[in-house]
Coordinates of N, CA and C in Angstrom, one line a residue:
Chain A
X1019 N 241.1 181.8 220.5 CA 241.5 180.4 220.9 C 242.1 180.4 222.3
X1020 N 242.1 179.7 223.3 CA 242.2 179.5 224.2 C 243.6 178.4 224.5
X1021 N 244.3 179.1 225.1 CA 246.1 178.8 225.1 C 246.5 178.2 226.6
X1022 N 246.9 177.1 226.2 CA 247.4 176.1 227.6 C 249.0 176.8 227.7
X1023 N 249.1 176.6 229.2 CA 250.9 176.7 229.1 C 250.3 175.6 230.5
X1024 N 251.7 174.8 230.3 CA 251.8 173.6 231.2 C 253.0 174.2 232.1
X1025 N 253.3 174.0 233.3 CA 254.8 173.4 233.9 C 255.0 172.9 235.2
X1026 N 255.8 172.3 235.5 CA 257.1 172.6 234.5 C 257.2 172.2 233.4
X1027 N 258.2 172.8 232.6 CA 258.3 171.9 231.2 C 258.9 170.7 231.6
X1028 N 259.6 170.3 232.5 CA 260.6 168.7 232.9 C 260.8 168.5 234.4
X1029 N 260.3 167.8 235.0 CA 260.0 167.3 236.5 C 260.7 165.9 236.3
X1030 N 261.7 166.0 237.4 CA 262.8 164.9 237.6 C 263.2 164.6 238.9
X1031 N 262.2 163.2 239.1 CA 261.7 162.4 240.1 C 262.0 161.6 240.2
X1032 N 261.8 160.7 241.9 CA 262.6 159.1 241.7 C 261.3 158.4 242.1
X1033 N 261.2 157.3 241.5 CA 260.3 156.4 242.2 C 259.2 156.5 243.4
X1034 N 258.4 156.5 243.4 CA 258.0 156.6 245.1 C 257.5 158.3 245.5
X1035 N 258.0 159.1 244.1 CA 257.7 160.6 244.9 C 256.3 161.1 244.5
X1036 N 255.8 162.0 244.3 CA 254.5 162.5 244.4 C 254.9 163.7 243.0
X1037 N 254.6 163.4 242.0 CA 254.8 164.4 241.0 C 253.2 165.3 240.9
X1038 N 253.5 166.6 240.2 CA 253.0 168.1 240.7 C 252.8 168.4 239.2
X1039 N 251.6 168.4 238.4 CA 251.7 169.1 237.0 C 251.0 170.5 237.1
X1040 N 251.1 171.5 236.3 CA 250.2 172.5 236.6 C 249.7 173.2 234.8
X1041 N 248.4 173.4 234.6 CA 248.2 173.1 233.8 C 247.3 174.9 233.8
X1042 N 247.3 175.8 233.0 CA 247.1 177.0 232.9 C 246.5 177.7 231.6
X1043 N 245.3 178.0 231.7 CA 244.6 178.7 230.3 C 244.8 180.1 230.3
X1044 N 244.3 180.4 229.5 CA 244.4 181.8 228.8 C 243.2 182.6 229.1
X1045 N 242.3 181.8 229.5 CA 240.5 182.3 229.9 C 239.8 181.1 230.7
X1046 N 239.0 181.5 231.1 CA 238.8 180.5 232.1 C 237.8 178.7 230.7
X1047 N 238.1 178.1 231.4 CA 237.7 176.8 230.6 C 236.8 175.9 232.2
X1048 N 235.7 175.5 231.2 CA 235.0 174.9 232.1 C 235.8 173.4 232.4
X1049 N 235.3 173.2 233.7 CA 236.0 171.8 234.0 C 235.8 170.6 233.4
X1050 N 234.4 170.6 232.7 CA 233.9 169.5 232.2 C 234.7 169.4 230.8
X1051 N 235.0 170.1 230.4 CA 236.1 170.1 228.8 C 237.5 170.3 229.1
X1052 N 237.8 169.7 230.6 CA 239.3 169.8 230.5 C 239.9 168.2 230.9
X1053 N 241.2 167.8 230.1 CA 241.4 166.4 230.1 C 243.1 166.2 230.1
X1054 N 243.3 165.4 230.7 CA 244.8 164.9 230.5 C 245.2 163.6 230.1
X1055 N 246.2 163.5 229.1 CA 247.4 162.5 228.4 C 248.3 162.6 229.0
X1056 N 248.9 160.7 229.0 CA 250.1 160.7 228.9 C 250.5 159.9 227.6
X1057 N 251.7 160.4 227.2 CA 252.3 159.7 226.0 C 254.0 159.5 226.0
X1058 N 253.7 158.1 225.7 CA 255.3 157.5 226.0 C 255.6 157.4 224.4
X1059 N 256.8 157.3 224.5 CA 257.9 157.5 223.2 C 257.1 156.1 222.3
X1060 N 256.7 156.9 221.0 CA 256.4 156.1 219.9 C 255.3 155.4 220.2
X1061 N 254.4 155.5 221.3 CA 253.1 155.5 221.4 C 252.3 156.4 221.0
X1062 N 250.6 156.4 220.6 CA 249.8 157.6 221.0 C 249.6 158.3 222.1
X1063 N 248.9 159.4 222.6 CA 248.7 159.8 223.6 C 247.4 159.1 224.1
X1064 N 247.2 158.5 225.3 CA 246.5 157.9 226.2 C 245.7 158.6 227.3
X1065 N 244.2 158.5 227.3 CA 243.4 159.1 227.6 C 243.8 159.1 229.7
X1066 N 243.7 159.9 230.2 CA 244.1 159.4 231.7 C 243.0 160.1 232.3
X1067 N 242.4 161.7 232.1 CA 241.5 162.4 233.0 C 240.6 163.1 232.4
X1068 N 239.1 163.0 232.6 CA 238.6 164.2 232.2 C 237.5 164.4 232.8
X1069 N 237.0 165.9 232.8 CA 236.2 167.2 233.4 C 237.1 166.8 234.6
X1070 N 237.8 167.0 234.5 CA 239.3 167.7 235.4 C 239.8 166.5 236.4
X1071 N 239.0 166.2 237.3 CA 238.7 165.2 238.1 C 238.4 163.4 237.8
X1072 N 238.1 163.1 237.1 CA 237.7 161.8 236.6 C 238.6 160.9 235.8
X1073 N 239.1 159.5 236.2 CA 239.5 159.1 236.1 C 239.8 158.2 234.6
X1074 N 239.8 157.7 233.8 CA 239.6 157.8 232.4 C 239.6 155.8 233.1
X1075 N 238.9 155.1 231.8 CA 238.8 153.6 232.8 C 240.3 153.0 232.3
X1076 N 240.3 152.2 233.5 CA 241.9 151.4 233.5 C 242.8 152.2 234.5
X1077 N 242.4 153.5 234.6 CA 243.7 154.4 235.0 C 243.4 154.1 236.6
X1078 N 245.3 154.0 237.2 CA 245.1 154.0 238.5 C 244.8 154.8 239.5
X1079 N 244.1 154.9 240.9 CA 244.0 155.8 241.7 C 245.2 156.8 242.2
X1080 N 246.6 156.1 242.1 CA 247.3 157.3 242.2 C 247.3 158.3 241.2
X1081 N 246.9 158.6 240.3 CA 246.7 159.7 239.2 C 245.6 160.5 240.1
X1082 N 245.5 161.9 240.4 CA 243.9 162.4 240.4 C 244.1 163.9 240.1
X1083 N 242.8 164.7 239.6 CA 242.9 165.7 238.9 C 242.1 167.0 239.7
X1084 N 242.6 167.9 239.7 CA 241.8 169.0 240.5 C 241.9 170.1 239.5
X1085 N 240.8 171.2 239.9 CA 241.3 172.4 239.9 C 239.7 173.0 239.2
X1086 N 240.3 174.2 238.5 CA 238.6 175.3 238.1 C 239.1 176.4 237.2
X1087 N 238.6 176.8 236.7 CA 238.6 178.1 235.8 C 239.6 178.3 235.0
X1088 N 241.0 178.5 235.2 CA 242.2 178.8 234.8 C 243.4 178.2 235.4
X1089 N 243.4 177.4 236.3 CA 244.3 176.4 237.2 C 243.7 175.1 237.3
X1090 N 244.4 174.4 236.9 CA 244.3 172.7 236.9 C 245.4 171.9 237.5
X1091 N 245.7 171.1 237.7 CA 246.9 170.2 238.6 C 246.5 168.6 238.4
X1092 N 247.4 167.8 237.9 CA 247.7 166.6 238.2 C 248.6 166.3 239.0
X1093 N 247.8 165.1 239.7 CA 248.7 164.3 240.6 C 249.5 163.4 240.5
X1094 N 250.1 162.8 240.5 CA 251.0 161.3 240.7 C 250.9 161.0 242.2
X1095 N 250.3 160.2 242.9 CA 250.5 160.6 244.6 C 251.9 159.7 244.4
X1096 N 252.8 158.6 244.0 CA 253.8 157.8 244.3 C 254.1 157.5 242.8
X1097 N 255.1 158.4 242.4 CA 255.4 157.8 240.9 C 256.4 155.9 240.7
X1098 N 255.2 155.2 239.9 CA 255.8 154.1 239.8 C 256.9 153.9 237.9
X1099 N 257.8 153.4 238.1 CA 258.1 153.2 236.7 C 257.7 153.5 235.5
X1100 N 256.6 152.8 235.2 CA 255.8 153.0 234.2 C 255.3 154.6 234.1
X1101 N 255.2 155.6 235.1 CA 254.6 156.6 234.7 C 255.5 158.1 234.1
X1102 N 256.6 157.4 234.2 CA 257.7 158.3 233.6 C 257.6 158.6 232.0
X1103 N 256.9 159.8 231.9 CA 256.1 160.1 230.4 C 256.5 161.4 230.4
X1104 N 255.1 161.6 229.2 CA 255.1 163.2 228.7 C 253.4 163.5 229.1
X1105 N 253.1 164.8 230.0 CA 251.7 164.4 229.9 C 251.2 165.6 229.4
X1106 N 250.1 165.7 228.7 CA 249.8 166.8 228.2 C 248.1 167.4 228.7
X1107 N 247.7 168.6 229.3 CA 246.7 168.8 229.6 C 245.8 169.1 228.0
X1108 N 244.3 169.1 227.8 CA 243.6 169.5 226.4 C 242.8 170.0 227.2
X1109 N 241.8 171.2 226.1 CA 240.5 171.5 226.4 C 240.0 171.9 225.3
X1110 N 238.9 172.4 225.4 CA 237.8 172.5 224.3 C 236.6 173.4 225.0
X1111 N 236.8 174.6 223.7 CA 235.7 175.4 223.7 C 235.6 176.4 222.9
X1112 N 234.3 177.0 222.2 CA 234.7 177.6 221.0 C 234.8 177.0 219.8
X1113 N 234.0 176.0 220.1 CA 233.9 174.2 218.7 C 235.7 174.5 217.9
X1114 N 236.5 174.4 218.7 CA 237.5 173.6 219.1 C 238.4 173.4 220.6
X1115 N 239.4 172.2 219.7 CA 240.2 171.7 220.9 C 241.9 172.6 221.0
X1116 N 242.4 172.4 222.4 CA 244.0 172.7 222.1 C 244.4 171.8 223.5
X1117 N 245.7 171.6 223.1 CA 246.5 170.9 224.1 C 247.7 172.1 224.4
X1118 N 248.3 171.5 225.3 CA 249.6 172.3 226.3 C 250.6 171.9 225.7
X1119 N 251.6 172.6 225.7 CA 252.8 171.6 225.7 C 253.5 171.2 225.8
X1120 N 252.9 170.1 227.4 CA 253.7 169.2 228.0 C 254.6 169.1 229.1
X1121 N 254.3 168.5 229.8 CA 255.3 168.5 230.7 C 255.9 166.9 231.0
X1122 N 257.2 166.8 231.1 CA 257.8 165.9 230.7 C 258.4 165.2 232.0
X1123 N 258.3 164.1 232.7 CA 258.5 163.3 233.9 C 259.7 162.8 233.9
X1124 N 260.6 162.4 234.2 CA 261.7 161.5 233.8 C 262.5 161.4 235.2
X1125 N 263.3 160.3 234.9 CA 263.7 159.9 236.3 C 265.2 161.0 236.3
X1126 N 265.3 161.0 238.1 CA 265.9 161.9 238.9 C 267.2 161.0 238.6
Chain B
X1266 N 236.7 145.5 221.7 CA 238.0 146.1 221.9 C 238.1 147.0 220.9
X1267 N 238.2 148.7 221.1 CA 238.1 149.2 220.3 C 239.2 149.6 219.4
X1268 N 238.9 149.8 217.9 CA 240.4 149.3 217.3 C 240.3 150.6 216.0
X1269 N 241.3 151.2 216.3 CA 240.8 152.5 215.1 C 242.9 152.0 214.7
X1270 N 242.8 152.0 212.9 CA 243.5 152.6 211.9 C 243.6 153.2 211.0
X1271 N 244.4 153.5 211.1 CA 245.4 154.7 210.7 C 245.8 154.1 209.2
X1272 N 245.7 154.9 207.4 CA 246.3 154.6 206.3 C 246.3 155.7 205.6
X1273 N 247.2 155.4 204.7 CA 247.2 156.5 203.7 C 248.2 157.6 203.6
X1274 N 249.2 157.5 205.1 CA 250.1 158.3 205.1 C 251.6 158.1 203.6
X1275 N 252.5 159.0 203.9 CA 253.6 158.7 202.7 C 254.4 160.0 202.8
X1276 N 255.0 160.1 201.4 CA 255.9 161.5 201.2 C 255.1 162.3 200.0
X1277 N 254.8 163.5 200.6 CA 254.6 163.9 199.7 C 254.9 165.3 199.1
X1278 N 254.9 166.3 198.2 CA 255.6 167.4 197.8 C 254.7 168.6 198.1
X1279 N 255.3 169.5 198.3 CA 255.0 170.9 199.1 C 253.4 171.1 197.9
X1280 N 252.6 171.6 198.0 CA 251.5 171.7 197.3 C 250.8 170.3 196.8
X1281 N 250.9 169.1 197.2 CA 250.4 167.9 196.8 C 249.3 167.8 197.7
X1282 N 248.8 166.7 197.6 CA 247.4 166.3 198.1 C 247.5 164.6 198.5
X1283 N 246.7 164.7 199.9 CA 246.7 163.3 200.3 C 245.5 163.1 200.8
X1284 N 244.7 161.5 200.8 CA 243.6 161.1 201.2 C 244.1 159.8 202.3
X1285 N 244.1 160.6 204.5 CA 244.1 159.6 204.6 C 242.9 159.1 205.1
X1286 N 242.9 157.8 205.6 CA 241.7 156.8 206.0 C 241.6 155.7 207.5
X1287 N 240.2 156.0 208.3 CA 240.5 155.4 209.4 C 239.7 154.1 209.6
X1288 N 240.1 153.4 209.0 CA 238.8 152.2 209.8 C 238.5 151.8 211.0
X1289 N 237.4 151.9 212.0 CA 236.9 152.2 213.1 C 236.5 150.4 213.0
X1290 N 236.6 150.1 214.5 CA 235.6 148.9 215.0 C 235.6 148.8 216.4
X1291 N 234.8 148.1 217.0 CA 234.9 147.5 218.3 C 233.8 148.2 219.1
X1292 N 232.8 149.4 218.4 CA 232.3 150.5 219.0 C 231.1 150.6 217.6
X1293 N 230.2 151.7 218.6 CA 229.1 152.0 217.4 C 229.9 153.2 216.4
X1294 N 230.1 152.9 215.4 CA 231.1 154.1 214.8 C 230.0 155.1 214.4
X1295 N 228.3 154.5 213.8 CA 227.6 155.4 212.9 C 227.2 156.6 214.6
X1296 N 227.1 156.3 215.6 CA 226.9 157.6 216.3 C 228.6 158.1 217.5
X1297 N 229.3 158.0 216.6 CA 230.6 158.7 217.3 C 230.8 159.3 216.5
X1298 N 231.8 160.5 217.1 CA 232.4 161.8 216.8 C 233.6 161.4 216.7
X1299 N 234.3 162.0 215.4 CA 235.5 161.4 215.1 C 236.5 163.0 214.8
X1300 N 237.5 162.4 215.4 CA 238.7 163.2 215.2 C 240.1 163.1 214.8
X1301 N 240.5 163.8 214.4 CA 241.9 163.9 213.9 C 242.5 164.9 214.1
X1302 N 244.2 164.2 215.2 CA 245.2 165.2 215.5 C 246.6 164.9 215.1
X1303 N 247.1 165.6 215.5 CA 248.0 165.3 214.5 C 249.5 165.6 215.7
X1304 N 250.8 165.4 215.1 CA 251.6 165.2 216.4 C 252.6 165.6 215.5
X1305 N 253.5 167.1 215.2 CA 255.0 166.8 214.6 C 256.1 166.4 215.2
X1306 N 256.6 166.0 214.5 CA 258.2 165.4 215.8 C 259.1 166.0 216.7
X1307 N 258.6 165.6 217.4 CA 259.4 166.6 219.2 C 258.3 167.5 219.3
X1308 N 257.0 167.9 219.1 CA 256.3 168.8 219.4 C 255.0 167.9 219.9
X1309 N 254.2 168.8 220.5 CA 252.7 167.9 221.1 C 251.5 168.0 220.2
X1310 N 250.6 166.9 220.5 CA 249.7 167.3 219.7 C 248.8 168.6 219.2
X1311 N 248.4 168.3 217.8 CA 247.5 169.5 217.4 C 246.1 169.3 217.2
X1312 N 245.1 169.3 217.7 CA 243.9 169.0 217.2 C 243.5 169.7 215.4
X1313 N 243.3 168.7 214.4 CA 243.1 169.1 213.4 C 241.7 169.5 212.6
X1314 N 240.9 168.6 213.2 CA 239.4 168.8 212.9 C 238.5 167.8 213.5
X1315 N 237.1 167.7 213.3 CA 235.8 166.7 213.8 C 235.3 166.5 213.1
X1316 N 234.5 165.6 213.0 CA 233.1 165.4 211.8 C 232.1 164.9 213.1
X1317 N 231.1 165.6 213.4 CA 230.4 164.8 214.2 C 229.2 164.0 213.7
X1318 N 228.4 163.2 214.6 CA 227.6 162.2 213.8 C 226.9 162.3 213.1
X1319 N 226.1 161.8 212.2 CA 225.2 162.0 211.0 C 223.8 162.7 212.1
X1320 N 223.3 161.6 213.2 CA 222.1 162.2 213.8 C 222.6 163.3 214.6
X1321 N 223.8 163.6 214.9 CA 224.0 165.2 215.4 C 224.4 165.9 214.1
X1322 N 223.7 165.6 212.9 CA 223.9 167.1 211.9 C 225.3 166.1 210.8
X1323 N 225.7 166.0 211.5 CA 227.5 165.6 210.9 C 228.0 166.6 210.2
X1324 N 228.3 167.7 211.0 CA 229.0 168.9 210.4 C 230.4 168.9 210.9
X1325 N 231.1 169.4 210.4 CA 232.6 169.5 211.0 C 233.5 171.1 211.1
X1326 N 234.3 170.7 211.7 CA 235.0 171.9 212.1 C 236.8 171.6 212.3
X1327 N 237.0 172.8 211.6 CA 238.3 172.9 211.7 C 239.6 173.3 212.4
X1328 N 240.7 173.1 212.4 CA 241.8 173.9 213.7 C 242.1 175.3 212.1
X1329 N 242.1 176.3 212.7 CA 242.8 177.7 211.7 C 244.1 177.5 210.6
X1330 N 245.1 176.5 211.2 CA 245.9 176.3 210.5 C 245.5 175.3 208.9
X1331 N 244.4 174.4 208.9 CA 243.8 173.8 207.9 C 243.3 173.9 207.4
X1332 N 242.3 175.2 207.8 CA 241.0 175.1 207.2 C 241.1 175.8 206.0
X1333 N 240.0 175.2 205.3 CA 239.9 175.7 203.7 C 240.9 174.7 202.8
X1334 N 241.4 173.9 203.4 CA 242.7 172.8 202.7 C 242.1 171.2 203.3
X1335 N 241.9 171.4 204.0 CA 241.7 170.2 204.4 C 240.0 169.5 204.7
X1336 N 239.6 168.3 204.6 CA 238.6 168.2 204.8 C 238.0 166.6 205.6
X1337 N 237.5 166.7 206.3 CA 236.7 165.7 206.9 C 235.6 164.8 206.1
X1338 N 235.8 163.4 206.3 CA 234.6 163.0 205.8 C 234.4 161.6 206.5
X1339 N 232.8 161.3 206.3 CA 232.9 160.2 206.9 C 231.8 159.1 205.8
X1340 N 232.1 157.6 206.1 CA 231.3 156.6 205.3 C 230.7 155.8 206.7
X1341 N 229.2 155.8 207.0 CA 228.8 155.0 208.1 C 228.5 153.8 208.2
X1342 N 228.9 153.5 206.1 CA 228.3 151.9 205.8 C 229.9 150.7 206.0
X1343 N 231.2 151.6 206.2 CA 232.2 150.9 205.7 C 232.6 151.4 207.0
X1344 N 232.2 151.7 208.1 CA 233.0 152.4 209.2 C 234.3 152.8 209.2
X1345 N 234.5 153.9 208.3 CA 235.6 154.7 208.3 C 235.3 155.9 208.4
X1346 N 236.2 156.9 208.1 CA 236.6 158.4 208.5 C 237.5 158.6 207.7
X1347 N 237.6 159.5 206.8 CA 238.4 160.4 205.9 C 239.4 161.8 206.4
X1348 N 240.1 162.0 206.3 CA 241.1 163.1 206.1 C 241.6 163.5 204.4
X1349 N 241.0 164.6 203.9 CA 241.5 164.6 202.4 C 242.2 165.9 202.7
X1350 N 243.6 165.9 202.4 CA 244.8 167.4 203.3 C 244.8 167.4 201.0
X1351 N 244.6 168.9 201.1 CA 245.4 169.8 199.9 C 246.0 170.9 199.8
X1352 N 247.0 170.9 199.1 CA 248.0 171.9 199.1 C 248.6 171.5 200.2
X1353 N 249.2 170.8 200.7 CA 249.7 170.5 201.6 C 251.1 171.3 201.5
X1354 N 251.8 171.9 203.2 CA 252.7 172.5 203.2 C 253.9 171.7 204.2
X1355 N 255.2 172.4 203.9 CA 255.9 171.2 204.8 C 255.9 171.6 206.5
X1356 N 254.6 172.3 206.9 CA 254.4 172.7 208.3 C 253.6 171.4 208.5
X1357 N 252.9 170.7 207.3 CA 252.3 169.8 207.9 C 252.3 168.4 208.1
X1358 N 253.8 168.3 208.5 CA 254.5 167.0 208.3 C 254.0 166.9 209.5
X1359 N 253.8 165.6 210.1 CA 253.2 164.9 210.7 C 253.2 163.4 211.0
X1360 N 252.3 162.5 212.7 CA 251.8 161.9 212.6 C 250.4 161.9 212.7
X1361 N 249.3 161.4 212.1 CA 247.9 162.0 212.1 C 247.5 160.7 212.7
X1362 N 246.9 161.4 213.8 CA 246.1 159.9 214.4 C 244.9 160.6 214.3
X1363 N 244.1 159.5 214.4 CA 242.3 159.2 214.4 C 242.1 159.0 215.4
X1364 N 241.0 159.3 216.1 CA 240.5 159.6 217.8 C 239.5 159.7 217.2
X1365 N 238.7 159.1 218.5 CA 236.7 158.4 218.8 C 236.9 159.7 219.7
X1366 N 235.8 160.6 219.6 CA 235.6 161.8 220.4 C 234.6 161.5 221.4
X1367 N 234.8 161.5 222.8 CA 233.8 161.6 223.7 C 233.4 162.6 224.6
X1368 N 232.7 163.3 225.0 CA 232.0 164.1 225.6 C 233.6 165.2 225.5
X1369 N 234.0 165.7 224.5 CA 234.8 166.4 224.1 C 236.7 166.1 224.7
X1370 N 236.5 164.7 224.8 CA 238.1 164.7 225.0 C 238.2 163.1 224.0
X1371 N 239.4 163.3 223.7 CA 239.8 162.2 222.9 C 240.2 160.7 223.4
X1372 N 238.9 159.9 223.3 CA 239.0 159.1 224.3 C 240.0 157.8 223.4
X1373 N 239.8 157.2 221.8 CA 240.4 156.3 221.5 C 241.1 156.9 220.6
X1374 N 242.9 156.3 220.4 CA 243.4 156.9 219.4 C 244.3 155.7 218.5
X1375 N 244.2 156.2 217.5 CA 244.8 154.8 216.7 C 246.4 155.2 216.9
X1376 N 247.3 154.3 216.0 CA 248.5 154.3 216.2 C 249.0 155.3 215.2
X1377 N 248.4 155.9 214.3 CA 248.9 156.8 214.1 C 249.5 156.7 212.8
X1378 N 249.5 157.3 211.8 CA 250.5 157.1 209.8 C 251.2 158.7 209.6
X1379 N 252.2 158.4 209.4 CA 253.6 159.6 209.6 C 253.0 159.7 207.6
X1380 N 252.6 161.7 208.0 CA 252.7 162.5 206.3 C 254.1 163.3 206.4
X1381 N 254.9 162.9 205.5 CA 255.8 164.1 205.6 C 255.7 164.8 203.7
X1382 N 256.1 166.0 204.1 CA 255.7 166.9 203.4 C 257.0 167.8 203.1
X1383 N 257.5 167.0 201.8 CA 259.1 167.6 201.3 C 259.2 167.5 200.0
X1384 N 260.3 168.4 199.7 CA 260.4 168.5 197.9 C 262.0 167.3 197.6

């Protein structure tokens, strides 16, 4: 099984800044099966990215996703209010899925 | 508007058995991939299993922690999705949401039915 570690575990930002997620497998994972959530308190988790890069629909252009093999990164280019969450990277391979566990945004 | 629920959650006792249930709409449910993950409290999600569509086979697959207890099913005339959990343990307290599977990321997720699992 193929093992996410996310971090930071808690990035604490003000408004307006540029948040940095880093998202890390255990083996390399193709880009096309890798995706990111965000999930706010007592919601589900909400689809935001996937095959690393792609924008999930509704989601805004400051969100954008890079990366390949064993390194992934989300962006925030200007964190607005609303995006102060929990985000979680997933992937899939090996006919199954795993997620990371999170890294958590909150105001500075 | 795609609209997936979530039933059938409750309390139930260390070795018991639950059947829950997702009613899907808004979408072609008879060719989606359906999934179920599951969330314990303060922890992140778990992916729990798939049933994929009748014309891809509709076989499913399980996370390690379930398998052999738990099982997938789907009805394509009533557009629902099944979760049948037995012997349930109290590792598997939970919220189990239902998720429309697309090109392997979980694109729709319902709101979710809290199983807890206590004596």
């Amino acid at each position: 099984e193929i093992v996410l570690t996310q971090s930071p575990g808690t990035l604490s930002l003000s408004p307006g800044e540029r948040a940095t997620l880093s998202c890390r497998a255990s083996q390399s994972v193709s880009s096309t099966f890798l995706a990111w959530y965000q999930q706010k308190p007592g919601q589900p988790p909400r689809l935001l990215m996937y095959g690393a890069s792609s924008r999930a629909t509704g989601i805004p252009d400051r969100f954008s996703g890079s990366g390949s093999g064993t390194d992934f990164t989300l962006t925030i280019s200007r964190l607005e209010p609303e995006d102060f969450a929990v985000y979680y990277c997933q992937q899939y391979g090996s006919s199954s899925f795993t997620f990371g566990p999170g890294t958590k945004v909150d105001i500075k | 508007e795609v609209q997936l629920v979530e039933s059938g959650g409750g309390l139930v006792k260390p070795g018991g058995s639950l059947r829950l249930s997702c009613a899907a709409s808004g979408f072609t449910f008879s060719n989606a991939w359906m999934s179920w993950v599951r969330q314990a409290p303060g922890k992140g999600p778990e992916w729990v299993g798939r049933i994929k569509s009748k014309t891809d086979g509709g076989t499913t697959d399980y996370a390690a922690p379930v398998k052999g207890r738990f099982t997938m099913s789907r009805d394509d005339s009533k557009n629902t999705v099944y979760l049948q959990m037995n012997s349930l343990k109290t590792e598997d307290t939970a919220v189990y949401y239902c998720t429309a599977v697309s090109g392997f990321r979980f694109q729709h997720w319902g709101q979710g039915t809290l199983v807890t699992v206590s004596s």
